[in-house]
PDB file of C-alpha atoms in Angstrom:
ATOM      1  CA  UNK A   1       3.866  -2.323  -1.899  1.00  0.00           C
ATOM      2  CA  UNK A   2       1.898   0.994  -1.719  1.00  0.00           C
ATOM      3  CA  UNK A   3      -1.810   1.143  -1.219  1.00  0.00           C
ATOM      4  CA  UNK A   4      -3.368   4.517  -1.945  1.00  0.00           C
ATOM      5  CA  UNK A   5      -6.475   4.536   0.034  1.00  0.00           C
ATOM      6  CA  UNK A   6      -9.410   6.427   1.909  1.00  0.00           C
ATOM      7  CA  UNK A   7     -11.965   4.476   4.067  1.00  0.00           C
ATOM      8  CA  UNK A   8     -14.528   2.803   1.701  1.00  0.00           C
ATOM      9  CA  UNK A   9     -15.788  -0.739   1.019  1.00  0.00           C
ATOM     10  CA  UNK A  10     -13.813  -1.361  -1.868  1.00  0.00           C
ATOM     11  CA  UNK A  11     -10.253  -0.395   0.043  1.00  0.00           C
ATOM     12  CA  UNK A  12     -11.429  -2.595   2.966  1.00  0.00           C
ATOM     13  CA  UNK A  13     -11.511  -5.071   0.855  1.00  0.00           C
ATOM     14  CA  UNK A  14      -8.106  -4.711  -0.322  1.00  0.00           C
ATOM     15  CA  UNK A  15      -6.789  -4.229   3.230  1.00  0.00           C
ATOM     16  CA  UNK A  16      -8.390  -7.471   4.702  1.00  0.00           C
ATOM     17  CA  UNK A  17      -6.470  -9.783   1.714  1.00  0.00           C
ATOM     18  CA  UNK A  18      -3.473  -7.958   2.717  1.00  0.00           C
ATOM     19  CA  UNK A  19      -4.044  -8.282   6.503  1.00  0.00           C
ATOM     20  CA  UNK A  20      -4.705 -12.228   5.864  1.00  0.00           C
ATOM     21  CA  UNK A  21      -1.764 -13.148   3.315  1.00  0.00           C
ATOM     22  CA  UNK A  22       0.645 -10.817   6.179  1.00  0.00           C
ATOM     23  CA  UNK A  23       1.510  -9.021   3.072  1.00  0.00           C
ATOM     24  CA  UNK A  24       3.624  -5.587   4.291  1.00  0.00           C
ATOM     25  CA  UNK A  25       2.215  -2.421   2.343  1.00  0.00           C
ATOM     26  CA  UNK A  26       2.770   1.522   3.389  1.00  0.00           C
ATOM     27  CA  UNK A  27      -0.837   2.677   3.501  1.00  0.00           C
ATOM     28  CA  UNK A  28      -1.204   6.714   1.525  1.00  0.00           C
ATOM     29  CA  UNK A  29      -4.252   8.191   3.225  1.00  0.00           C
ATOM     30  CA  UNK A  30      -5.615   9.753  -0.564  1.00  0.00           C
ATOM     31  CA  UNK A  31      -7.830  13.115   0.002  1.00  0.00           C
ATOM     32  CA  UNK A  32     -10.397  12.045  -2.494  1.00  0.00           C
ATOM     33  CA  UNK A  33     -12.315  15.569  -2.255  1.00  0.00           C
ATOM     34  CA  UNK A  34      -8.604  17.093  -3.445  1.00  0.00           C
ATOM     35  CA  UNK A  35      -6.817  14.755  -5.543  1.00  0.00           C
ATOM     36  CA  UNK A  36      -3.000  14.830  -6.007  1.00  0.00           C
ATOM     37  CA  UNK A  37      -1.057  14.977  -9.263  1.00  0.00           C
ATOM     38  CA  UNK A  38       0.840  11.657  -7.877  1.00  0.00           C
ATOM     39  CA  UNK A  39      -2.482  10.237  -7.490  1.00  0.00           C
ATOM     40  CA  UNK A  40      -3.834  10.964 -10.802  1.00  0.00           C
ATOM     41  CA  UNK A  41      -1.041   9.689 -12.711  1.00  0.00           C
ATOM     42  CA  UNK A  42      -2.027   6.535 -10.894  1.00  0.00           C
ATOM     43  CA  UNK A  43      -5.301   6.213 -10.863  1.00  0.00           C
ATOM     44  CA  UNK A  44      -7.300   7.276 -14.403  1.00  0.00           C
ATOM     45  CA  UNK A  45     -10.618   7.189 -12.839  1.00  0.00           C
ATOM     46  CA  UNK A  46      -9.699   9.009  -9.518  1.00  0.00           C
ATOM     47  CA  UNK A  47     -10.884   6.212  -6.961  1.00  0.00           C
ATOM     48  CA  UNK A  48      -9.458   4.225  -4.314  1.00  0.00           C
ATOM     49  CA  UNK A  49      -8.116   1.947  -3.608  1.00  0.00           C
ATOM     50  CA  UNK A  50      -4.722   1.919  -5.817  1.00  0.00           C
ATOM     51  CA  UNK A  51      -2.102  -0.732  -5.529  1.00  0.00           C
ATOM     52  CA  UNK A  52       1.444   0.088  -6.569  1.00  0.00           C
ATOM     53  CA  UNK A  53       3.431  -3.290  -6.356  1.00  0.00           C
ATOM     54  CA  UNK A  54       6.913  -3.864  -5.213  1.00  0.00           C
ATOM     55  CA  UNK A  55       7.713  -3.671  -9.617  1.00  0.00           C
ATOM     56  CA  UNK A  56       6.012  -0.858  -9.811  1.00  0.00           C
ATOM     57  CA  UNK A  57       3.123  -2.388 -11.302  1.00  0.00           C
ATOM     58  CA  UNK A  58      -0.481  -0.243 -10.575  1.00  0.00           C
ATOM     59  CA  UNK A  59      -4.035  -1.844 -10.537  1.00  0.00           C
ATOM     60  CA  UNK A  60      -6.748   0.734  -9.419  1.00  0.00           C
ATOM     61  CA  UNK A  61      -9.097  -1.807  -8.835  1.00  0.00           C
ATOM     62  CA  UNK A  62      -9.849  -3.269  -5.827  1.00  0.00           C
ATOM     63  CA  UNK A  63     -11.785  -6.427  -7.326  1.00  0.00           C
ATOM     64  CA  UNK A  64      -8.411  -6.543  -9.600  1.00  0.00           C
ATOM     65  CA  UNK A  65      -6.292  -5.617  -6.717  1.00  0.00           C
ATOM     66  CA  UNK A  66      -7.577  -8.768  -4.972  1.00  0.00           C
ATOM     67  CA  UNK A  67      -6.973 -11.041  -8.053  1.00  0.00           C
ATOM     68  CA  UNK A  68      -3.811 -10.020  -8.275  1.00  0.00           C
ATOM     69  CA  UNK A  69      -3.079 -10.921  -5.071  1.00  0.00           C
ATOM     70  CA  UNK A  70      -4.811 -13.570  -4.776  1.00  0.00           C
ATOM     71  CA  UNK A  71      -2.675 -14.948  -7.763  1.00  0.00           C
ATOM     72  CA  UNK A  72       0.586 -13.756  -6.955  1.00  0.00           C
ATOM     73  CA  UNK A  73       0.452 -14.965  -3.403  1.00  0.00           C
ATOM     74  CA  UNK A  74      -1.561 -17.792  -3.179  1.00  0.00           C
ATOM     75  CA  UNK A  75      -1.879 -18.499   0.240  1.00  0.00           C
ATOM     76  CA  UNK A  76      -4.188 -18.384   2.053  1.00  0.00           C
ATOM     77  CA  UNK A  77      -6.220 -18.673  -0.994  1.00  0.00           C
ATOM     78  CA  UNK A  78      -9.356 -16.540  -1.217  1.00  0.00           C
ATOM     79  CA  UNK A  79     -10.657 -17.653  -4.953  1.00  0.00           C
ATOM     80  CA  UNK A  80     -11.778 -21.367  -5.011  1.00  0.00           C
ATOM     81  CA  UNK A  81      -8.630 -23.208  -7.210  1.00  0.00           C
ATOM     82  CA  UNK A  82     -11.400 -24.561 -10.032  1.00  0.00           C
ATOM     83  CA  UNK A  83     -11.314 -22.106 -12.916  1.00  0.00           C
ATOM     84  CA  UNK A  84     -15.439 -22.382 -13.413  1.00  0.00           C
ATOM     85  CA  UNK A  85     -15.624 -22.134  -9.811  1.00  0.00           C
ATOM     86  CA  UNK A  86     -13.390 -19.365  -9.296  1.00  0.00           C
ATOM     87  CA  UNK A  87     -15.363 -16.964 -12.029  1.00  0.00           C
ATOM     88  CA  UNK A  88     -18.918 -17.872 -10.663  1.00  0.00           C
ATOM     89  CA  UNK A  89     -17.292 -16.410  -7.657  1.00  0.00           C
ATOM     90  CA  UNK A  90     -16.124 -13.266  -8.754  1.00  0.00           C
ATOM     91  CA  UNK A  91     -19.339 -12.843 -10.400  1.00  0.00           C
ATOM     92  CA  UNK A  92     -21.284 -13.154  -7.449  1.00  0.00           C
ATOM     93  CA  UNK A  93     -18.547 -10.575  -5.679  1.00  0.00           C
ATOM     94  CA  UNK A  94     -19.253  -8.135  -8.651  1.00  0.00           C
ATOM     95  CA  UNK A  95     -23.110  -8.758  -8.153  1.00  0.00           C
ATOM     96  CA  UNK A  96     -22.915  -8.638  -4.404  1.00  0.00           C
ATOM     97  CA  UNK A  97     -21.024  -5.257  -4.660  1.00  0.00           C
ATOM     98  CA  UNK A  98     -23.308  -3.714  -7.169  1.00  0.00           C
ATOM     99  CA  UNK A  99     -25.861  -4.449  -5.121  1.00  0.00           C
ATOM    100  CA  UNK A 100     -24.404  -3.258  -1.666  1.00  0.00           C
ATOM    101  CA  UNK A 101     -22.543  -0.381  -2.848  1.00  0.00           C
ATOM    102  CA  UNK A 102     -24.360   1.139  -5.322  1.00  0.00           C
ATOM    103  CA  UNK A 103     -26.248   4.150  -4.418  1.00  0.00           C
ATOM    104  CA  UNK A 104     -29.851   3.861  -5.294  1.00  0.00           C
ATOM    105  CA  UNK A 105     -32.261   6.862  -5.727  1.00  0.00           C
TER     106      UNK A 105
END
């Protein structure tokens, strides 16, 4: 795995699941201020973090990125196993990062 990245919230996000399921991924350091063509073709919206599995599959989304791995390698679990359970959470982590992360003026 590949994880195109620059320090943030969202990419430490990503990096902690990885760190905790021991999952092996070659970190990119992404310039954000001067975006690569490589980069680009991965990402549509320009941000990080981007996750480029071991298929070749690419999620540019680090609340994705952590579903995905949550569900692909399921232990240590991060997402409670109940379905209704496991969407109030990622509502709350949606909520919680809209609130935290989102510059206010």
């Amino acid at each position: 795995m590949a994880r195109y990245t620059q320090r943030s919230p969202y990419a430490r996000k990503v990096r902690i699941v990885l760190d905790e399921k021991q999952l092996p991924c070659e970190l990119k350091e992404t310039d954000i201020n001067n975006k690569s063509r490589e980069f680009l073709g991965l990402s549509p919206i320009g941000k990080v973090p981007v996750l480029v599995d071991e298929n070749g599959l690419v999620f540019w989304d680090s609340t994705l990125i952590v579903e995905y791995l949550d569900e692909t390698y399921p232990q240590p679990g991060f997402y409670p196993g109940d379905r209704i359970e496991r969407w109030c959470c990622r509502q709350g982590e949606e909520l919680r990062e809209l609130q935290l992360f989102t510059p206010r003026g």
